[in-house]
PDB file of C-alpha atoms in Angstrom:
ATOM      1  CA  UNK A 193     -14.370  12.555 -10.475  1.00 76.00           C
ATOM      2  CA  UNK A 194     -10.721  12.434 -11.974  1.00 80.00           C
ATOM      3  CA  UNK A 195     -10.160  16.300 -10.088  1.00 88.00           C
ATOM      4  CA  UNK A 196     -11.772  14.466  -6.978  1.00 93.00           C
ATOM      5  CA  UNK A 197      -8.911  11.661  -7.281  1.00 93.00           C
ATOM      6  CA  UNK A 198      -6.068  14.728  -7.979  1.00 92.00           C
ATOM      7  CA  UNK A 199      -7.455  16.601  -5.231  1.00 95.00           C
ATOM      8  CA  UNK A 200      -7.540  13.373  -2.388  1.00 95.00           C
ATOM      9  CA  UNK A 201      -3.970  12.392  -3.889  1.00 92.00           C
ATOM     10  CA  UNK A 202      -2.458  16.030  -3.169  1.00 91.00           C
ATOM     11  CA  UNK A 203      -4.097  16.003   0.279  1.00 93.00           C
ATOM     12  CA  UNK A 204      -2.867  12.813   0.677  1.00 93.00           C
ATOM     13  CA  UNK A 205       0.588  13.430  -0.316  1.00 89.00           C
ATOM     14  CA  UNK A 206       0.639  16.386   2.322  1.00 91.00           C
ATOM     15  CA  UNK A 207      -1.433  14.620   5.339  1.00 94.00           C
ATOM     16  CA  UNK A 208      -0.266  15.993   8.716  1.00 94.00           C
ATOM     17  CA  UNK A 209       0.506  12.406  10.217  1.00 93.00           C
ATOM     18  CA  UNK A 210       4.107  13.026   8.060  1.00 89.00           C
ATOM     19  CA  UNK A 211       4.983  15.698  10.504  1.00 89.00           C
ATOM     20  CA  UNK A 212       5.202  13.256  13.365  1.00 90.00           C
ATOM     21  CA  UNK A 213       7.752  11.800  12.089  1.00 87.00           C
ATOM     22  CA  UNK A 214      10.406  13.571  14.864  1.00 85.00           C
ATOM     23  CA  UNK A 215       9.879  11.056  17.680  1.00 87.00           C
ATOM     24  CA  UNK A 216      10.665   7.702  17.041  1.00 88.00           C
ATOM     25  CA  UNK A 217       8.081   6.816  19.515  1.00 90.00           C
ATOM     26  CA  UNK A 218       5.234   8.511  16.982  1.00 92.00           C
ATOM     27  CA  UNK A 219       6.948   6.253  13.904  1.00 92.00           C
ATOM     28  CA  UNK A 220       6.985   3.045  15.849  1.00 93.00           C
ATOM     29  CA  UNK A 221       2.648   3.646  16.290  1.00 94.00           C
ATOM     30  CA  UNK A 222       2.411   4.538  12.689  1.00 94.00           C
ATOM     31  CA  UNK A 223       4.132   1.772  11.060  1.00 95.00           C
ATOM     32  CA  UNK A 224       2.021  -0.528  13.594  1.00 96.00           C
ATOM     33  CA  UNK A 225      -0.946   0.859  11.698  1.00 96.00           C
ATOM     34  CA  UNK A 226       0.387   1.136   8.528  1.00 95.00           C
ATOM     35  CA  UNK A 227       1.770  -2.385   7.976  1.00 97.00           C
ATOM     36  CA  UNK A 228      -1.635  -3.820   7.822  1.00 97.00           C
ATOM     37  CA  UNK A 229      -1.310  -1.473   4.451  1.00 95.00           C
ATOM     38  CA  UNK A 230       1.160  -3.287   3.384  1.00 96.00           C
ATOM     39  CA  UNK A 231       0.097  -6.598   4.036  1.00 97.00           C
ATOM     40  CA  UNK A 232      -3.136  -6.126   1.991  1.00 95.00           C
ATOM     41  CA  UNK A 233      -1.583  -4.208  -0.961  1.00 94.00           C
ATOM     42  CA  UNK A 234      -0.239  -7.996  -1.841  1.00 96.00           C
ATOM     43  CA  UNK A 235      -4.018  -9.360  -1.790  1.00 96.00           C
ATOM     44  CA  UNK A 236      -4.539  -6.589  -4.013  1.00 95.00           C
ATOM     45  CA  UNK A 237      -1.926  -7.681  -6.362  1.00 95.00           C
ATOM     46  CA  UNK A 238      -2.443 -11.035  -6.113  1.00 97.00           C
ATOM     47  CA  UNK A 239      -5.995 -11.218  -6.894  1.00 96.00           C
ATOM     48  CA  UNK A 240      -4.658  -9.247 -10.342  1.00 95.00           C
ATOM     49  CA  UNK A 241      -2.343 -11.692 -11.401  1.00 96.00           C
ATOM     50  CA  UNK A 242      -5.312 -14.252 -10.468  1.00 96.00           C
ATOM     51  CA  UNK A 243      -7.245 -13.007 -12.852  1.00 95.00           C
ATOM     52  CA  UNK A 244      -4.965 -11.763 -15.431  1.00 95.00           C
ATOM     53  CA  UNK A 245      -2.884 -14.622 -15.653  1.00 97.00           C
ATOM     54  CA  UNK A 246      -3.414 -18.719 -14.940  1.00 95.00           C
ATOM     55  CA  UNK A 247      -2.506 -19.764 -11.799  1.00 93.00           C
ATOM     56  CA  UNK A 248      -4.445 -22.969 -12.003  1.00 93.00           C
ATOM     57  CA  UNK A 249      -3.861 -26.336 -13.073  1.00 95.00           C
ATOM     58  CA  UNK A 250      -3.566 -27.601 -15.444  1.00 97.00           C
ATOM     59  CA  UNK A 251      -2.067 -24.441 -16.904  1.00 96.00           C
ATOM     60  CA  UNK A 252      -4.059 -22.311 -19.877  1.00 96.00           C
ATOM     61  CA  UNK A 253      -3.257 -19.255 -22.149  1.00 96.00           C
ATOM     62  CA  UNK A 254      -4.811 -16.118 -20.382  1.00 96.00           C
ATOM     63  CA  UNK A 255      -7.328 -14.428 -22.279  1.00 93.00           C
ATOM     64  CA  UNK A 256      -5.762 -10.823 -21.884  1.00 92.00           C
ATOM     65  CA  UNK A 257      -3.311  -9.553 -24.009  1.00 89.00           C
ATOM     66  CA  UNK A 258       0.280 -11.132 -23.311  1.00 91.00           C
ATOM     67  CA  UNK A 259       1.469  -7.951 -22.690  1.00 87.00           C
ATOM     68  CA  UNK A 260      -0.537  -7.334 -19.371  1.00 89.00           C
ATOM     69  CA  UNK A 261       0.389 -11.282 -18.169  1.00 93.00           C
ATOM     70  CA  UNK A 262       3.951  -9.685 -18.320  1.00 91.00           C
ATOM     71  CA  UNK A 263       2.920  -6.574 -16.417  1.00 88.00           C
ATOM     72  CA  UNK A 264       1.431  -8.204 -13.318  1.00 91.00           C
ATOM     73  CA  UNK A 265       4.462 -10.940 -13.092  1.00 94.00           C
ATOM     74  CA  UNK A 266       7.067  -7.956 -13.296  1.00 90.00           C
ATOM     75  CA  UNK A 267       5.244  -6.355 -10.377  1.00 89.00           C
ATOM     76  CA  UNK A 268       5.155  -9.486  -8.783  1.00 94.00           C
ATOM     77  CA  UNK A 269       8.319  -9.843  -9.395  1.00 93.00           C
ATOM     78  CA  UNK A 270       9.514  -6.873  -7.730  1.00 90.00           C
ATOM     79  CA  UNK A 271       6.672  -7.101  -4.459  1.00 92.00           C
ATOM     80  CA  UNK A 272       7.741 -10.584  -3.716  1.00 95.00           C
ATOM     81  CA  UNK A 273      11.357 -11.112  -4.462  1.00 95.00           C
ATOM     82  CA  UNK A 274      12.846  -7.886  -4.790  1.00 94.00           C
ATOM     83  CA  UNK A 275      16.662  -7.087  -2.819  1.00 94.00           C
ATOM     84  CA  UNK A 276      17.380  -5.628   0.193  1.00 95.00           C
ATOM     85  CA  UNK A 277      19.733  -3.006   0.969  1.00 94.00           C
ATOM     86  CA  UNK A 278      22.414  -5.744   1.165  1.00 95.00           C
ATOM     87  CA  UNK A 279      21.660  -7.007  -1.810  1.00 95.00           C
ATOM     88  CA  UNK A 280      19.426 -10.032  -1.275  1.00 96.00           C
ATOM     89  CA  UNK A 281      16.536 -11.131  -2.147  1.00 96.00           C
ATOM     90  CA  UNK A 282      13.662  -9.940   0.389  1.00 96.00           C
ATOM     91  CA  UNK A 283       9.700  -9.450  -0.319  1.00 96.00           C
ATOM     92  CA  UNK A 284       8.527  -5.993   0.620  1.00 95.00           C
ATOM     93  CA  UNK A 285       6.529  -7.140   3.650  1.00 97.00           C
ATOM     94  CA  UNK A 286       9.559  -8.981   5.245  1.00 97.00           C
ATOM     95  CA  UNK A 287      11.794  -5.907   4.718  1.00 97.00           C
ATOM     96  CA  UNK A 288       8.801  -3.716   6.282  1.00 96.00           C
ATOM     97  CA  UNK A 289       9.006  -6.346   9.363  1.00 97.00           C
ATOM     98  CA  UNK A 290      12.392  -5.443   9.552  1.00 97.00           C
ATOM     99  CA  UNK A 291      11.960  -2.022   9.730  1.00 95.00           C
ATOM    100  CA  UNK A 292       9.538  -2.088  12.251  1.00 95.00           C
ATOM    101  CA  UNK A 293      12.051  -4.386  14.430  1.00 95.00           C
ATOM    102  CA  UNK A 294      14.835  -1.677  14.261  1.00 93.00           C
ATOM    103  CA  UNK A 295      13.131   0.999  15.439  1.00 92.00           C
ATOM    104  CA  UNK A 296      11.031  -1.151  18.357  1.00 93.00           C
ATOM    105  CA  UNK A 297       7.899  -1.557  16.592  1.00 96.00           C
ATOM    106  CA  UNK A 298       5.608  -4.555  17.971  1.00 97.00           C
ATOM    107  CA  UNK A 299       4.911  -6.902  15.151  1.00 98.00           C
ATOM    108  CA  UNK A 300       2.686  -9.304  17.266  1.00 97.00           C
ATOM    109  CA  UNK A 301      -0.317  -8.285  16.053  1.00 97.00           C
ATOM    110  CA  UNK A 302       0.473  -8.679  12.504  1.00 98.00           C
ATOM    111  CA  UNK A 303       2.133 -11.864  12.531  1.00 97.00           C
ATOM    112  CA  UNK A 304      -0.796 -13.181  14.730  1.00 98.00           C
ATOM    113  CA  UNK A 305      -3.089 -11.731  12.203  1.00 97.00           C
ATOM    114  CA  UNK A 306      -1.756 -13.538   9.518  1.00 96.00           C
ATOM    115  CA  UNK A 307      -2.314 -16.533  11.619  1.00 97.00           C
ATOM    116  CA  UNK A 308      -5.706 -16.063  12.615  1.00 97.00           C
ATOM    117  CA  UNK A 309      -6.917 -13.398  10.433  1.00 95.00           C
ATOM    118  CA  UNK A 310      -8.711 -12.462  13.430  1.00 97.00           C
ATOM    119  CA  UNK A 311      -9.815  -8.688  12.460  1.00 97.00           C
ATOM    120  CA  UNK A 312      -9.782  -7.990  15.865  1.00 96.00           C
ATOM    121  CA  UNK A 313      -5.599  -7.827  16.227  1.00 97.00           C
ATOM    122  CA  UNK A 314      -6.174  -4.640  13.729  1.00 97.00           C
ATOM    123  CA  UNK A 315      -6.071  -1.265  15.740  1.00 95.00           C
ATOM    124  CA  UNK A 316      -9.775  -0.111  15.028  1.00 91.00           C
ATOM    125  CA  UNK A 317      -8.125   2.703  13.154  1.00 88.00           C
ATOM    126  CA  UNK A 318      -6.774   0.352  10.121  1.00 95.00           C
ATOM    127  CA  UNK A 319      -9.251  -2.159  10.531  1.00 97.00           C
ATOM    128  CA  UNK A 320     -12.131  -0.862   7.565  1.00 96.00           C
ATOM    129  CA  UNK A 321      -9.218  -0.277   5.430  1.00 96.00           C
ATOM    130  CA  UNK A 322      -7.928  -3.579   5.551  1.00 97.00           C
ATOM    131  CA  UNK A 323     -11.756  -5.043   5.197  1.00 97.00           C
ATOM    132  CA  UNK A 324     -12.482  -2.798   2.325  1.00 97.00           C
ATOM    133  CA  UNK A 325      -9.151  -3.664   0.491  1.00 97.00           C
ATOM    134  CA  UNK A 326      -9.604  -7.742   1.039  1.00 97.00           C
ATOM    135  CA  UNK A 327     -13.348  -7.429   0.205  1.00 97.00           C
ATOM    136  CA  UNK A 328     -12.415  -5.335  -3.337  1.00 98.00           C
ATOM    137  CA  UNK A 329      -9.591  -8.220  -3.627  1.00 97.00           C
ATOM    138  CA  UNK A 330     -12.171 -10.823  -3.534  1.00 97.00           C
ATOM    139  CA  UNK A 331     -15.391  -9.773  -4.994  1.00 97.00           C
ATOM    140  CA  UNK A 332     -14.438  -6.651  -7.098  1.00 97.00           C
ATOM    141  CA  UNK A 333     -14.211  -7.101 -11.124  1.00 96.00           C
ATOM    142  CA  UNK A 334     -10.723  -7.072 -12.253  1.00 95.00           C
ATOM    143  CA  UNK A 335     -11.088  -3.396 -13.690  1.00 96.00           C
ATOM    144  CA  UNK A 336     -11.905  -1.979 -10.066  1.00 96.00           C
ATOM    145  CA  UNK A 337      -9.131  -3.994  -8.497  1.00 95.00           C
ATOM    146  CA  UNK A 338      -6.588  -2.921 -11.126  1.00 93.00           C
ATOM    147  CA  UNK A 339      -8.508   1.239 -10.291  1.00 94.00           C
ATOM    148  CA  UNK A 340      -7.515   0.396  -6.341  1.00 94.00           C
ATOM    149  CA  UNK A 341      -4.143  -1.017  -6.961  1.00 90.00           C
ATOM    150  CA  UNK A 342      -3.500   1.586  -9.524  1.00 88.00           C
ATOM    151  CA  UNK A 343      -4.780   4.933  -7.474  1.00 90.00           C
ATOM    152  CA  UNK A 344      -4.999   3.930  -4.417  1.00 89.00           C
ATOM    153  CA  UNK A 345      -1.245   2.476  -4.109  1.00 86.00           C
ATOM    154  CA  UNK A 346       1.190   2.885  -7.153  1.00 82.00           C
ATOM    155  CA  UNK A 347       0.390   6.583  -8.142  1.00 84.00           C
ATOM    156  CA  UNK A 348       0.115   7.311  -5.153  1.00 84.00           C
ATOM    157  CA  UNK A 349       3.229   5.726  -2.879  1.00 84.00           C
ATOM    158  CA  UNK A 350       6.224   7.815  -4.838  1.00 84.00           C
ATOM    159  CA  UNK A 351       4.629  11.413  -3.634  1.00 83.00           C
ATOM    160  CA  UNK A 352       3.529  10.193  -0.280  1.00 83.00           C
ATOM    161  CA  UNK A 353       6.476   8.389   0.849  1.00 88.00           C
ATOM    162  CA  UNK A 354       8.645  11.190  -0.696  1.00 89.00           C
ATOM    163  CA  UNK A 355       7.025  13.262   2.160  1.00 85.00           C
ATOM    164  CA  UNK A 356       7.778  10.505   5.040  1.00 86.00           C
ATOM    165  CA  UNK A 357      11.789   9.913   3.959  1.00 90.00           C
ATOM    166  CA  UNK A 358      11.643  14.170   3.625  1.00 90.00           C
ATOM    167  CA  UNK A 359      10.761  14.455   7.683  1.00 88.00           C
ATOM    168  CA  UNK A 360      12.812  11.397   8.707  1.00 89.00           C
ATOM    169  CA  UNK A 361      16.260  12.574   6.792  1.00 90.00           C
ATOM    170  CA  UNK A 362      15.327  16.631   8.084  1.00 89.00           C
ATOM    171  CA  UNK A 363      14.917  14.736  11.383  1.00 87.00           C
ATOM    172  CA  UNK A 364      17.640  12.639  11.351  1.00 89.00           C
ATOM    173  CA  UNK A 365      15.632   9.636  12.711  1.00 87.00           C
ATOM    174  CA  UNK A 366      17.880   6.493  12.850  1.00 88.00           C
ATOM    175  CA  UNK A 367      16.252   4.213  10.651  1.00 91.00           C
ATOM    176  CA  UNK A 368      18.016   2.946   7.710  1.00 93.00           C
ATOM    177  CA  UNK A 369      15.981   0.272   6.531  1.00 95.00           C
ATOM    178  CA  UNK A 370      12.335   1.947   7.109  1.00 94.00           C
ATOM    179  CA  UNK A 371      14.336   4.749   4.669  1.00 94.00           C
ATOM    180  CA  UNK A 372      15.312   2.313   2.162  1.00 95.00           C
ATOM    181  CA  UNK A 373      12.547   0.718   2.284  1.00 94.00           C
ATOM    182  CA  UNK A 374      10.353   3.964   1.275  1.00 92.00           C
ATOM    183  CA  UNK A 375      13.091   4.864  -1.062  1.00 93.00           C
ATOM    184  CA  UNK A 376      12.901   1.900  -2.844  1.00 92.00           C
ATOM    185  CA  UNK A 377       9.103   2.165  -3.525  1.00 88.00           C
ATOM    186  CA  UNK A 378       9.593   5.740  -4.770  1.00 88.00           C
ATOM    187  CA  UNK A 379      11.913   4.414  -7.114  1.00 87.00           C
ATOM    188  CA  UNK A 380      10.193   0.859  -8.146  1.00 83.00           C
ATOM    189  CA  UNK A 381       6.583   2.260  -7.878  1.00 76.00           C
ATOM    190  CA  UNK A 382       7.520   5.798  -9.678  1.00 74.00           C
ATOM    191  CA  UNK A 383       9.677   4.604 -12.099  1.00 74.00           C
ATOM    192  CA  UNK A 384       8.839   0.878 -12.435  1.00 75.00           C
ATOM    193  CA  UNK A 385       5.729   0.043 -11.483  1.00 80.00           C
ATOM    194  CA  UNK A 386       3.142   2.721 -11.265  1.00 80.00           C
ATOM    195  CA  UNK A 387       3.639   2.826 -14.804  1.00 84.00           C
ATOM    196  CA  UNK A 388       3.010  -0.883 -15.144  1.00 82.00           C
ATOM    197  CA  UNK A 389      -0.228  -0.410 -13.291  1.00 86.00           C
ATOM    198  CA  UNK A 390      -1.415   2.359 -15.508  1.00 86.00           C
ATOM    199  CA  UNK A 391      -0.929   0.561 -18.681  1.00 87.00           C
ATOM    200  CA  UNK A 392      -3.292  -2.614 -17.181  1.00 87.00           C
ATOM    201  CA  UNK A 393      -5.998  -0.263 -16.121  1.00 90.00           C
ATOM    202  CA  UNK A 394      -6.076   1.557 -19.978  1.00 88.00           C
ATOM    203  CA  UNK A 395      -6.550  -1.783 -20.980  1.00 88.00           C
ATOM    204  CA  UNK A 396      -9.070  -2.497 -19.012  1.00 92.00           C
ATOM    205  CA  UNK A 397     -10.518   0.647 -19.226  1.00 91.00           C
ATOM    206  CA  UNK A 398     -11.334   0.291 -22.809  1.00 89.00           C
ATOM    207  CA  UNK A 399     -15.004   2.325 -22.803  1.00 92.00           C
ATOM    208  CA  UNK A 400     -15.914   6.024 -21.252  1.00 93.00           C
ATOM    209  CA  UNK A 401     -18.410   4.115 -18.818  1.00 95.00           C
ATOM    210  CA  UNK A 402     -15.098   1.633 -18.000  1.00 95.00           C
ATOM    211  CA  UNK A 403     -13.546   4.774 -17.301  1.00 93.00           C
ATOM    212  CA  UNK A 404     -15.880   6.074 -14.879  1.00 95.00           C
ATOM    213  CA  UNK A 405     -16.300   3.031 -12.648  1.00 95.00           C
ATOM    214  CA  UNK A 406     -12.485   3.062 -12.666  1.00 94.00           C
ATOM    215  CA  UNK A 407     -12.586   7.064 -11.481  1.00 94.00           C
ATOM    216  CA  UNK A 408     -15.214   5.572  -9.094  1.00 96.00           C
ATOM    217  CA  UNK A 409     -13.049   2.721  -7.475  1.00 96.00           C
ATOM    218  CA  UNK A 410      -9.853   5.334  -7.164  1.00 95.00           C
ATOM    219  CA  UNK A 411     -11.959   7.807  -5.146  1.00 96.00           C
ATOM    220  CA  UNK A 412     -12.881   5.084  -2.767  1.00 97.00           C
ATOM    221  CA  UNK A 413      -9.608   3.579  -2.436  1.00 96.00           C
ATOM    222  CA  UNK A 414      -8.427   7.385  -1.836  1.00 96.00           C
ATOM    223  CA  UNK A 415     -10.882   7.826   0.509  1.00 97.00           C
ATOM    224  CA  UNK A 416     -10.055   4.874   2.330  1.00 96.00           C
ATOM    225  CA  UNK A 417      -6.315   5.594   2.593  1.00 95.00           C
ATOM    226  CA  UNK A 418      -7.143   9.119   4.047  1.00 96.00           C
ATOM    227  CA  UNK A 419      -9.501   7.315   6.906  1.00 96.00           C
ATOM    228  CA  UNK A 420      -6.497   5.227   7.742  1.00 96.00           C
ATOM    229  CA  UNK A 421      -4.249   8.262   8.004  1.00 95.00           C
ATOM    230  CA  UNK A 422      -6.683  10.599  10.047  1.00 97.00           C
ATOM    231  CA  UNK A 423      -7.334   7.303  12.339  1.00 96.00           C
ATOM    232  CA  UNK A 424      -3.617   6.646  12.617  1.00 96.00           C
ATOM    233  CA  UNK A 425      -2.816  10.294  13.751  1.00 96.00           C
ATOM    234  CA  UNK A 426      -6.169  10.197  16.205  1.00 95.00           C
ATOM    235  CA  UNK A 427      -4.899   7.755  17.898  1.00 93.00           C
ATOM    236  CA  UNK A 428      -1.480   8.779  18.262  1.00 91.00           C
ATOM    237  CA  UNK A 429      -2.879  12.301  19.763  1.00 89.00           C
ATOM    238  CA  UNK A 430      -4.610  10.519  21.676  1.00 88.00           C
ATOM    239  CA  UNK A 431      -2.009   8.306  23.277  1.00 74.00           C
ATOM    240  CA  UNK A 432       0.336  11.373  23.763  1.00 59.00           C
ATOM    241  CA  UNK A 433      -2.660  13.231  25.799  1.00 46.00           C
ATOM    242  CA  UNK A 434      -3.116  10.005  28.025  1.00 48.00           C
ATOM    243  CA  UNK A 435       0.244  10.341  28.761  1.00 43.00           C
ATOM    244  CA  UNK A 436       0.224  14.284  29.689  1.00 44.00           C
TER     245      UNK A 436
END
């Protein structure tokens, strides 16, 4: 199961939807699907510092080791208050909104979402991924939360979005933030936080059966990411044929 999760990562990492990145027109549909990505990586993270630290009141020690308390605030940290490329401080998601403004995105759907959380605003494409991450986020044990977070999102970002600013800089696509913004993750996420995330799930991961329900959850979360990315590349074939 652990070459399963190499194998879907590499694949991943490589997925044709990066080479579509020469027409603005193809970035502004992907980053329409992929924000809902983005949006539900922070129920993923949230729902670990839930359980792995208090967030109730009145306030109590957590029972895991202070060590991974201070793991899941620093990536907090860094999701919800991190700096922009001027400098100030600017969440992730916001700086993703303003990425998709620059390059004529529509962010309707999203921000109504949020509103409504009707699952319908979702493009059908993105819509099981988002249900699959916010059920694991809800009703998942903290050890196959930490395996999604951990495989699905912060080994995997640095190699995938290495391939995305690759095509956009080759390209020369005018988008500074959406580049800084997937810049910064490689940095934060290899560096910083995938790290972070891998030192939670050994510690969760204590037992060889632990181990193999973690392997479990990352080959689902894997699997998941790679339905969103065939789905988001479907569709955009699909719109460029309507138009032909």
């Amino acid at each position: 199961m652990k070459n399963q999760i190499q194998t879907l990562s590499h694949n991943l990492s490589h997925h044709p939807v990066y080479k579509t990145f020469n027409q603005v027109e193809n970035i502004r549909h992907f980053m329409e699907y992929h924000v809902f990505a983005v949006w539900d990586f922070m129920s993923l993270l949230k729902s670990l510092q839930r359980h792995i630290t208090c967030v109730e009141l009145p306030w109590k020690p957590s029972v895991y080791p202070a060590e991974m308390v201070r793991l899941i605030n620093q990536i907090v940290v860094g999701e919800e208050s991190d700096v922009d490329q001027y400098g100030k401080p600017c969440s992730h998601f916001d700086l993703y909104l303003r990425a998709m403004d620059e390059v004529g995105a529509d962010t309707t759907k999203i921000k109504m979402f949020m509103e409504t959380l009707d699952f319908e605003l979702i493009p059908s494409g993105a819509r099981e991924f988002v249900r699959f991450n916010l059920e694991t986020a809800t009703t998942a044990s903290v050890l196959e939360v930490a395996s999604s977070f951990f495989y699905g999102r912060e080994k995997l970002i640095p190699d995938m979005f290495t391939s995305m600013v690759e095509t956009l800089e080759r390209e020369n696509v005018a988008a500074p933030t959406l580049i800084y913004y997937l810049k910064r993750h490689i940095e934060v996420d290899g560096g910083e936080h995938g790290p972070l995330a891998e030192r939670c799930l050994d510690v969760l991961a204590e037992s060889e059966e632990k181990k193999e329900l973690a392997y479990s959850m990352g080959v689902k979360a894997l699997q998941m990411r790679e339905l969103l990315w065939n789905s988001t590349l479907e569709s955009m074939n699909a719109k460029t044929y309507s138009l032909n």
